PDB file of C-alpha atoms in Angstrom:
ATOM      1  CA  MET A 161      71.346 129.645  96.265  1.00 97.00           C
ATOM      2  CA  ILE A 162      70.292 126.911  97.325  1.00 98.00           C
ATOM      3  CA  ASP A 163      71.249 123.124  95.769  1.00 98.00           C
ATOM      4  CA  THR A 164      68.526 121.069  96.604  1.00 98.00           C
ATOM      5  CA  HIS A 165      69.663 117.651  95.894  1.00 98.00           C
ATOM      6  CA  ALA A 166      73.534 116.475  95.757  1.00 98.00           C
ATOM      7  CA  HIS A 167      74.927 113.466  97.553  1.00 98.00           C
ATOM      8  CA  ILE A 168      78.099 115.550  98.373  1.00 98.00           C
ATOM      9  CA  TYR A 169      79.299 112.535 100.331  1.00 98.00           C
ATOM     10  CA  ALA A 170      79.456 110.715  98.122  1.00 98.00           C
ATOM     11  CA  SER A 171      83.070 108.298  97.592  1.00 98.00           C
ATOM     12  CA  GLU A 172      83.345 110.300  94.051  1.00 98.00           C
ATOM     13  CA  PHE A 173      84.044 113.973  96.641  1.00 98.00           C
ATOM     14  CA  ASP A 174      85.735 111.723  99.674  1.00 98.00           C
ATOM     15  CA  ASN A 175      89.171 113.579  97.364  1.00 98.00           C
ATOM     16  CA  ASP A 176      88.510 117.155  97.357  1.00 98.00           C
ATOM     17  CA  ARG A 177      84.778 117.021  99.752  1.00 98.00           C
ATOM     18  CA  ASP A 178      86.520 120.588 101.001  1.00 98.00           C
ATOM     19  CA  GLN A 179      87.159 122.324  97.568  1.00 98.00           C
ATOM     20  CA  VAL A 180      83.426 121.118  95.998  1.00 98.00           C
ATOM     21  CA  VAL A 181      82.145 123.193  98.798  1.00 98.00           C
ATOM     22  CA  GLU A 182      84.514 125.823  98.000  1.00 98.00           C
ATOM     23  CA  ARG A 183      83.504 126.373  94.976  1.00 98.00           C
ATOM     24  CA  ALA A 184      79.898 126.186  95.686  1.00 98.00           C
ATOM     25  CA  LEU A 185      80.544 128.946  98.328  1.00 98.00           C
ATOM     26  CA  ALA A 186      82.178 131.351  96.083  1.00 97.00           C
ATOM     27  CA  GLN A 187      79.339 130.491  93.375  1.00 96.00           C
ATOM     28  CA  GLY A 188      76.896 131.527  95.168  1.00 96.00           C
ATOM     29  CA  ILE A 189      75.455 128.810  96.710  1.00 98.00           C
ATOM     30  CA  SER A 190      74.708 128.743 100.134  1.00 97.00           C
ATOM     31  CA  LYS A 191      72.588 125.330 101.442  1.00 98.00           C
ATOM     32  CA  ILE A 192      73.749 122.184  99.772  1.00 98.00           C
ATOM     33  CA  LEU A 193      70.609 120.171 100.601  1.00 98.00           C
ATOM     34  CA  LEU A 194      70.945 115.765 101.043  1.00 98.00           C
ATOM     35  CA  PRO A 195      68.952 113.088 100.525  1.00 98.00           C
ATOM     36  CA  ASN A 196      69.440 109.596 102.083  1.00 98.00           C
ATOM     37  CA  ILE A 197      69.464 106.938  99.174  1.00 98.00           C
ATOM     38  CA  ASP A 198      69.610 103.402 101.015  1.00 98.00           C
ATOM     39  CA  LEU A 199      71.433 102.390 104.431  1.00 98.00           C
ATOM     40  CA  ASP A 200      74.940 102.355 104.040  1.00 98.00           C
ATOM     41  CA  SER A 201      74.641 105.952 102.720  1.00 98.00           C
ATOM     42  CA  ILE A 202      73.546 107.097 106.064  1.00 98.00           C
ATOM     43  CA  GLU A 203      77.078 107.479 108.050  1.00 98.00           C
ATOM     44  CA  PRO A 204      78.411 108.931 105.082  1.00 98.00           C
ATOM     45  CA  MET A 205      75.961 111.359 104.645  1.00 98.00           C
ATOM     46  CA  LEU A 206      75.391 112.562 108.544  1.00 98.00           C
ATOM     47  CA  ALA A 207      79.594 112.815 108.851  1.00 98.00           C
ATOM     48  CA  THR A 208      78.886 115.142 105.345  1.00 98.00           C
ATOM     49  CA  GLU A 209      76.467 117.130 107.381  1.00 98.00           C
ATOM     50  CA  ALA A 210      78.621 117.296 110.688  1.00 98.00           C
ATOM     51  CA  ALA A 211      81.220 118.686 109.006  1.00 98.00           C
ATOM     52  CA  TYR A 212      79.189 121.695 107.271  1.00 98.00           C
ATOM     53  CA  PRO A 213      76.343 121.942 109.505  1.00 97.00           C
ATOM     54  CA  GLN A 214      75.747 125.574 108.262  1.00 97.00           C
ATOM     55  CA  ILE A 215      75.838 124.196 104.836  1.00 98.00           C
ATOM     56  CA  CYS A 216      74.222 120.780 104.465  1.00 98.00           C
ATOM     57  CA  ARG A 217      71.117 119.489 105.539  1.00 98.00           C
ATOM     58  CA  SER A 218      70.630 115.862 105.204  1.00 98.00           C
ATOM     59  CA  MET A 219      67.054 113.710 104.554  1.00 98.00           C
ATOM     60  CA  MET A 220      65.917 110.485 105.432  1.00 98.00           C
ATOM     61  CA  GLY A 221      64.371 107.805 103.549  1.00 98.00           C
ATOM     62  CA  LEU A 222      65.108 104.632 100.948  1.00 98.00           C
ATOM     63  CA  HIS A 223      65.852 104.981  97.226  1.00 98.00           C
ATOM     64  CA  PRO A 224      63.967 102.739  95.038  1.00 97.00           C
ATOM     65  CA  CYS A 225      66.569 101.275  92.634  1.00 96.00           C
ATOM     66  CA  TYR A 226      67.875  99.819  96.643  1.00 97.00           C
ATOM     67  CA  VAL A 227      64.069  97.944  97.377  1.00 97.00           C
ATOM     68  CA  ASP A 228      64.404  94.340  97.438  1.00 96.00           C
ATOM     69  CA  GLY A 229      63.054  91.483  99.085  1.00 94.00           C
ATOM     70  CA  ASN A 230      63.841  92.443 102.176  1.00 96.00           C
ATOM     71  CA  VAL A 231      62.510  96.266 102.073  1.00 97.00           C
ATOM     72  CA  GLU A 232      60.007  95.729 105.656  1.00 97.00           C
ATOM     73  CA  GLN A 233      63.440  95.170 106.844  1.00 98.00           C
ATOM     74  CA  THR A 234      64.890  98.294 105.191  1.00 98.00           C
ATOM     75  CA  LEU A 235      62.852 100.636 106.105  1.00 98.00           C
ATOM     76  CA  ALA A 236      61.898  99.475 109.670  1.00 98.00           C
ATOM     77  CA  THR A 237      65.939 100.523 110.222  1.00 98.00           C
ATOM     78  CA  ILE A 238      64.933 103.414 107.403  1.00 98.00           C
ATOM     79  CA  HIS A 239      62.456 104.947 110.349  1.00 98.00           C
ATOM     80  CA  SER A 240      63.972 104.915 113.266  1.00 98.00           C
ATOM     81  CA  TRP A 241      66.805 107.643 111.565  1.00 98.00           C
ATOM     82  CA  PHE A 242      64.217 109.742 112.339  1.00 98.00           C
ATOM     83  CA  SER A 243      64.077 109.751 116.459  1.00 98.00           C
ATOM     84  CA  LYS A 244      67.827 109.856 116.465  1.00 98.00           C
ATOM     85  CA  HIS A 245      68.602 112.991 114.358  1.00 98.00           C
ATOM     86  CA  PRO A 246      66.327 115.796 112.725  1.00 98.00           C
ATOM     87  CA  PHE A 247      66.218 115.401 109.082  1.00 98.00           C
ATOM     88  CA  ILE A 248      64.678 118.216 106.670  1.00 98.00           C
ATOM     89  CA  ALA A 249      62.659 115.707 104.770  1.00 98.00           C
ATOM     90  CA  VAL A 250      62.047 112.723 103.504  1.00 98.00           C
ATOM     91  CA  GLY A 251      63.566 111.567 100.569  1.00 96.00           C
ATOM     92  CA  GLU A 252      64.665 110.069  98.392  1.00 98.00           C
ATOM     93  CA  ILE A 253      61.846 108.338  97.550  1.00 98.00           C
ATOM     94  CA  GLY A 254      59.555 107.011  94.248  1.00 98.00           C
ATOM     95  CA  ILE A 255      59.309 104.605  91.842  1.00 97.00           C
ATOM     96  CA  ASP A 256      62.210 103.701  88.873  1.00 96.00           C
ATOM     97  CA  LEU A 257      60.983 101.405  86.412  1.00 95.00           C
ATOM     98  CA  TYR A 258      64.601 102.069  84.028  1.00 93.00           C
ATOM     99  CA  TRP A 259      66.512  99.028  85.401  1.00 83.00           C
ATOM    100  CA  ASP A 260      63.996  96.732  86.909  1.00 86.00           C
ATOM    101  CA  LYS A 261      60.452  96.013  86.916  1.00 92.00           C
ATOM    102  CA  THR A 262      61.154  93.040  89.377  1.00 94.00           C
ATOM    103  CA  TYR A 263      60.438  94.596  92.701  1.00 94.00           C
ATOM    104  CA  LYS A 264      57.855  97.494  91.438  1.00 96.00           C
ATOM    105  CA  THR A 265      54.970  96.272  93.425  1.00 96.00           C
ATOM    106  CA  GLU A 266      57.518  96.470  96.836  1.00 97.00           C
ATOM    107  CA  GLN A 267      59.041  99.638  95.574  1.00 97.00           C
ATOM    108  CA  GLU A 268      55.608 101.379  95.716  1.00 97.00           C
ATOM    109  CA  HIS A 269      55.003  99.842  98.927  1.00 97.00           C
ATOM    110  CA  ALA A 270      57.594 101.802 100.154  1.00 98.00           C
ATOM    111  CA  PHE A 271      56.509 104.164  98.562  1.00 98.00           C
ATOM    112  CA  VAL A 272      53.422 104.726  99.778  1.00 98.00           C
ATOM    113  CA  THR A 273      54.688 103.649 103.195  1.00 98.00           C
ATOM    114  CA  GLN A 274      57.381 106.590 102.902  1.00 98.00           C
ATOM    115  CA  LEU A 275      54.202 109.201 101.853  1.00 98.00           C
ATOM    116  CA  ASN A 276      52.391 108.072 105.028  1.00 98.00           C
ATOM    117  CA  TRP A 277      55.779 108.652 107.309  1.00 98.00           C
ATOM    118  CA  ALA A 278      55.928 112.478 105.499  1.00 98.00           C
ATOM    119  CA  LYS A 279      52.265 112.882 106.790  1.00 98.00           C
ATOM    120  CA  GLU A 280      52.881 111.679 110.423  1.00 98.00           C
ATOM    121  CA  MET A 281      56.044 114.081 110.925  1.00 98.00           C
ATOM    122  CA  GLN A 282      54.690 116.849 108.433  1.00 98.00           C
ATOM    123  CA  LEU A 283      57.800 116.664 106.161  1.00 98.00           C
ATOM    124  CA  PRO A 284      57.921 117.496 102.094  1.00 98.00           C
ATOM    125  CA  VAL A 285      59.239 114.394 100.242  1.00 98.00           C
ATOM    126  CA  VAL A 286      61.867 114.291  97.538  1.00 98.00           C
ATOM    127  CA  ILE A 287      60.658 112.128  94.716  1.00 98.00           C
ATOM    128  CA  HIS A 288      62.645 110.307  92.290  1.00 98.00           C
ATOM    129  CA  THR A 289      60.637 109.193  89.219  1.00 96.00           C
ATOM    130  CA  ARG A 290      62.395 107.185  86.293  1.00 95.00           C
ATOM    131  CA  ASP A 291      60.013 105.616  83.553  1.00 93.00           C
ATOM    132  CA  SER A 292      57.295 105.754  86.144  1.00 94.00           C
ATOM    133  CA  ILE A 293      55.695 109.124  86.967  1.00 95.00           C
ATOM    134  CA  GLU A 294      51.752 107.845  85.468  1.00 94.00           C
ATOM    135  CA  GLU A 295      52.563 105.142  88.413  1.00 95.00           C
ATOM    136  CA  THR A 296      53.730 107.832  91.080  1.00 97.00           C
ATOM    137  CA  LEU A 297      51.325 110.396  90.573  1.00 97.00           C
ATOM    138  CA  ALA A 298      48.309 107.535  90.816  1.00 97.00           C
ATOM    139  CA  LEU A 299      50.351 106.869  94.134  1.00 97.00           C
ATOM    140  CA  LEU A 300      50.461 110.269  94.996  1.00 98.00           C
ATOM    141  CA  GLU A 301      46.887 111.542  94.381  1.00 97.00           C
ATOM    142  CA  LYS A 302      45.900 108.875  96.400  1.00 98.00           C
ATOM    143  CA  GLU A 303      48.057 109.611  99.705  1.00 98.00           C
ATOM    144  CA  GLN A 304      47.409 113.779  99.069  1.00 98.00           C
ATOM    145  CA  ASP A 305      45.089 114.152 101.919  1.00 97.00           C
ATOM    146  CA  GLY A 306      46.668 117.878 101.663  1.00 97.00           C
ATOM    147  CA  SER A 307      49.099 117.026 104.234  1.00 97.00           C
ATOM    148  CA  LEU A 308      51.832 116.197 101.525  1.00 98.00           C
ATOM    149  CA  SER A 309      54.250 118.638  99.811  1.00 98.00           C
ATOM    150  CA  GLY A 310      57.638 117.633  98.372  1.00 98.00           C
ATOM    151  CA  VAL A 311      59.821 117.834  94.383  1.00 98.00           C
ATOM    152  CA  PHE A 312      59.476 115.793  91.974  1.00 98.00           C
ATOM    153  CA  HIS A 313      64.066 115.964  91.546  1.00 98.00           C
ATOM    154  CA  CYS A 314      64.801 116.013  88.094  1.00 97.00           C
ATOM    155  CA  PHE A 315      62.063 116.892  86.279  1.00 97.00           C
ATOM    156  CA  GLY A 316      62.330 116.195  82.474  1.00 96.00           C
ATOM    157  CA  GLY A 317      59.025 115.772  82.348  1.00 96.00           C
ATOM    158  CA  THR A 318      55.801 117.431  79.500  1.00 97.00           C
ATOM    159  CA  VAL A 319      54.763 120.923  79.998  1.00 98.00           C
ATOM    160  CA  GLU A 320      51.488 118.507  81.096  1.00 97.00           C
ATOM    161  CA  GLU A 321      52.905 116.573  83.846  1.00 97.00           C
ATOM    162  CA  ALA A 322      54.399 119.740  85.787  1.00 98.00           C
ATOM    163  CA  LYS A 323      50.632 121.171  85.471  1.00 98.00           C
ATOM    164  CA  ALA A 324      49.405 117.145  87.384  1.00 97.00           C
ATOM    165  CA  ILE A 325      52.403 117.918  90.009  1.00 98.00           C
ATOM    166  CA  ASN A 326      52.231 121.688  90.966  1.00 98.00           C
ATOM    167  CA  GLN A 327      48.192 120.633  91.331  1.00 98.00           C
ATOM    168  CA  LEU A 328      48.847 118.388  93.613  1.00 98.00           C
ATOM    169  CA  GLY A 329      51.068 121.033  94.937  1.00 97.00           C
ATOM    170  CA  PHE A 330      54.394 120.228  94.317  1.00 98.00           C
ATOM    171  CA  HIS A 331      57.311 121.858  92.865  1.00 98.00           C
ATOM    172  CA  LEU A 332      59.658 120.598  90.561  1.00 98.00           C
ATOM    173  CA  GLY A 333      63.503 120.014  91.081  1.00 98.00           C
ATOM    174  CA  LEU A 334      65.741 120.974  87.438  1.00 98.00           C
ATOM    175  CA  GLY A 335      68.593 120.495  87.201  1.00 98.00           C
ATOM    176  CA  GLY A 336      71.928 119.310  84.480  1.00 97.00           C
ATOM    177  CA  VAL A 337      69.194 118.203  82.581  1.00 96.00           C
ATOM    178  CA  SER A 338      67.674 121.395  81.500  1.00 97.00           C
ATOM    179  CA  THR A 339      70.526 122.172  80.001  1.00 97.00           C
ATOM    180  CA  PHE A 340      70.682 119.365  77.461  1.00 96.00           C
ATOM    181  CA  LYS A 341      70.424 120.226  73.789  1.00 92.00           C
ATOM    182  CA  ASN A 342      68.191 117.297  72.891  1.00 90.00           C
ATOM    183  CA  GLY A 343      66.597 116.739  76.365  1.00 90.00           C
ATOM    184  CA  GLY A 344      63.401 118.870  75.409  1.00 95.00           C
ATOM    185  CA  MET A 345      63.333 120.811  78.649  1.00 97.00           C
ATOM    186  CA  ASP A 346      63.792 124.349  76.763  1.00 97.00           C
ATOM    187  CA  LYS A 347      59.974 123.444  75.576  1.00 97.00           C
ATOM    188  CA  VAL A 348      58.766 123.009  79.020  1.00 98.00           C
ATOM    189  CA  ILE A 349      60.845 125.688  81.257  1.00 98.00           C
ATOM    190  CA  PRO A 350      58.493 128.568  79.558  1.00 98.00           C
ATOM    191  CA  HIS A 351      55.445 127.118  80.455  1.00 98.00           C
ATOM    192  CA  LEU A 352      56.761 125.822  83.891  1.00 98.00           C
ATOM    193  CA  ASP A 353      55.017 127.554  87.190  1.00 98.00           C
ATOM    194  CA  MET A 354      57.661 130.001  88.552  1.00 98.00           C
ATOM    195  CA  ASN A 355      56.260 129.658  91.970  1.00 98.00           C
ATOM    196  CA  TYR A 356      57.039 125.840  91.274  1.00 98.00           C
ATOM    197  CA  VAL A 357      60.286 125.818  90.824  1.00 98.00           C
ATOM    198  CA  ILE A 358      63.466 124.797  92.465  1.00 98.00           C
ATOM    199  CA  LEU A 359      66.825 124.138  91.269  1.00 98.00           C
ATOM    200  CA  GLU A 360      69.390 121.259  91.969  1.00 98.00           C
ATOM    201  CA  THR A 361      72.378 119.711  91.060  1.00 98.00           C
ATOM    202  CA  ASP A 362      71.875 115.469  91.689  1.00 98.00           C
ATOM    203  CA  CYS A 363      76.049 115.717  91.787  1.00 98.00           C
ATOM    204  CA  PRO A 364      78.087 113.938  91.110  1.00 98.00           C
ATOM    205  CA  TYR A 365      75.575 112.731  88.547  1.00 97.00           C
ATOM    206  CA  LEU A 366      73.619 114.564  84.952  1.00 97.00           C
ATOM    207  CA  ALA A 367      76.704 117.684  84.855  1.00 98.00           C
ATOM    208  CA  PRO A 368      75.192 120.597  83.195  1.00 98.00           C
ATOM    209  CA  VAL A 369      75.943 121.616  80.130  1.00 97.00           C
ATOM    210  CA  PRO A 370      79.487 122.814  79.684  1.00 97.00           C
ATOM    211  CA  HIS A 371      80.707 119.961  81.552  1.00 98.00           C
ATOM    212  CA  ARG A 372      78.453 116.893  80.372  1.00 96.00           C
ATOM    213  CA  GLY A 373      79.607 113.522  81.059  1.00 96.00           C
ATOM    214  CA  LYS A 374      81.914 114.812  83.603  1.00 98.00           C
ATOM    215  CA  ARG A 375      81.491 114.631  87.843  1.00 98.00           C
ATOM    216  CA  ASN A 376      78.624 117.248  89.005  1.00 98.00           C
ATOM    217  CA  GLU A 377      78.755 119.441  91.516  1.00 98.00           C
ATOM    218  CA  PRO A 378      76.683 122.093  93.621  1.00 98.00           C
ATOM    219  CA  ALA A 379      78.762 125.215  92.382  1.00 98.00           C
ATOM    220  CA  TYR A 380      77.382 123.947  88.318  1.00 98.00           C
ATOM    221  CA  THR A 381      73.810 125.295  90.029  1.00 98.00           C
ATOM    222  CA  GLU A 382      74.226 128.248  88.922  1.00 97.00           C
ATOM    223  CA  LEU A 383      74.321 127.060  85.526  1.00 98.00           C
ATOM    224  CA  VAL A 384      71.065 125.419  85.554  1.00 98.00           C
ATOM    225  CA  ALA A 385      69.905 128.636  86.841  1.00 98.00           C
ATOM    226  CA  GLN A 386      71.370 130.420  83.651  1.00 98.00           C
ATOM    227  CA  ARG A 387      69.887 127.954  81.397  1.00 98.00           C
ATOM    228  CA  VAL A 388      66.196 128.702  83.740  1.00 98.00           C
ATOM    229  CA  ALA A 389      66.729 132.159  83.346  1.00 98.00           C
ATOM    230  CA  ASP A 390      67.408 132.181  79.928  1.00 98.00           C
ATOM    231  CA  LEU A 391      64.579 130.130  78.250  1.00 98.00           C
ATOM    232  CA  ARG A 392      62.322 132.729  80.326  1.00 97.00           C
ATOM    233  CA  GLU A 393      63.144 135.898  79.451  1.00 97.00           C
ATOM    234  CA  LEU A 394      64.772 136.867  83.411  1.00 98.00           C
ATOM    235  CA  THR A 395      67.652 137.875  84.754  1.00 98.00           C
ATOM    236  CA  LEU A 396      69.892 135.351  86.873  1.00 98.00           C
ATOM    237  CA  ALA A 397      69.275 137.044  90.338  1.00 98.00           C
ATOM    238  CA  GLN A 398      65.222 137.216  89.866  1.00 98.00           C
ATOM    239  CA  VAL A 399      65.504 132.838  89.326  1.00 98.00           C
ATOM    240  CA  ASP A 400      68.270 133.156  92.118  1.00 98.00           C
ATOM    241  CA  SER A 401      65.584 134.921  94.644  1.00 98.00           C
ATOM    242  CA  ILE A 402      63.295 132.952  93.581  1.00 98.00           C
ATOM    243  CA  THR A 403      63.924 129.217  93.237  1.00 98.00           C
ATOM    244  CA  THR A 404      66.189 129.822  96.853  1.00 98.00           C
ATOM    245  CA  GLN A 405      62.932 131.572  97.986  1.00 98.00           C
ATOM    246  CA  ASN A 406      60.956 128.610  97.046  1.00 98.00           C
ATOM    247  CA  ALA A 407      63.576 125.822  98.462  1.00 98.00           C
ATOM    248  CA  LYS A 408      63.374 127.887 102.031  1.00 98.00           C
ATOM    249  CA  THR A 409      59.502 127.401 101.936  1.00 98.00           C
ATOM    250  CA  LEU A 410      59.364 124.294 100.902  1.00 98.00           C
ATOM    251  CA  PHE A 411      61.955 123.042 103.399  1.00 98.00           C
ATOM    252  CA  ARG A 412      61.175 125.307 106.472  1.00 98.00           C
ATOM    253  CA  LEU A 413      65.304 126.477 106.256  1.00 97.00           C
TER     254      LEU A 413
END
């Protein structure tokens, strides 16, 4: 199994990172993919990748919540990293209008800029959307020239939104929200195209049931897989096989 989206470099894991990785391996998690968020996360992320080189792989990008009036300078620094280190994706990038709409224009600019990097470097993108699925899809439709691929991480939308995302050639990252009783995903997951589904935790956030409200970790990827298996009337092994192959293909692992 592959946890395609985990922030195990975050300070929440500073006291027990080794044990967290050990628990993941014990649950059959073979790879943990690390999305960058801002300038401050680069150093701990790369240190985590270096500590577990067989397991962890890094991405590089600017998360929309860290976009501000200084966006051009920040993007220049983020972009410079691509010539210094091999990354598996441009991420996480996107639009977030949940917390603050002040820098909506800057967020859209940063998103499109990073989509263009992905085209140039032939890398997949990892997209964060919150209260912004329409805006994100509209920009992606404009930019999709057949060369863009990637995932809408932490997908919690409708069947119609899932279809629109798949039509653009993009995957859906399913995480802890899929297990929430009132999350609505029990109505959506049975109708998803399994060729476009990958698994994630987004740890330390959004822990699946029965750990909801506590710190999330990569070992819990299996709980998400089991939920998908139950809703699709598949075995855990089938979901593991399908989603792992999807992730390997998307991220060229």
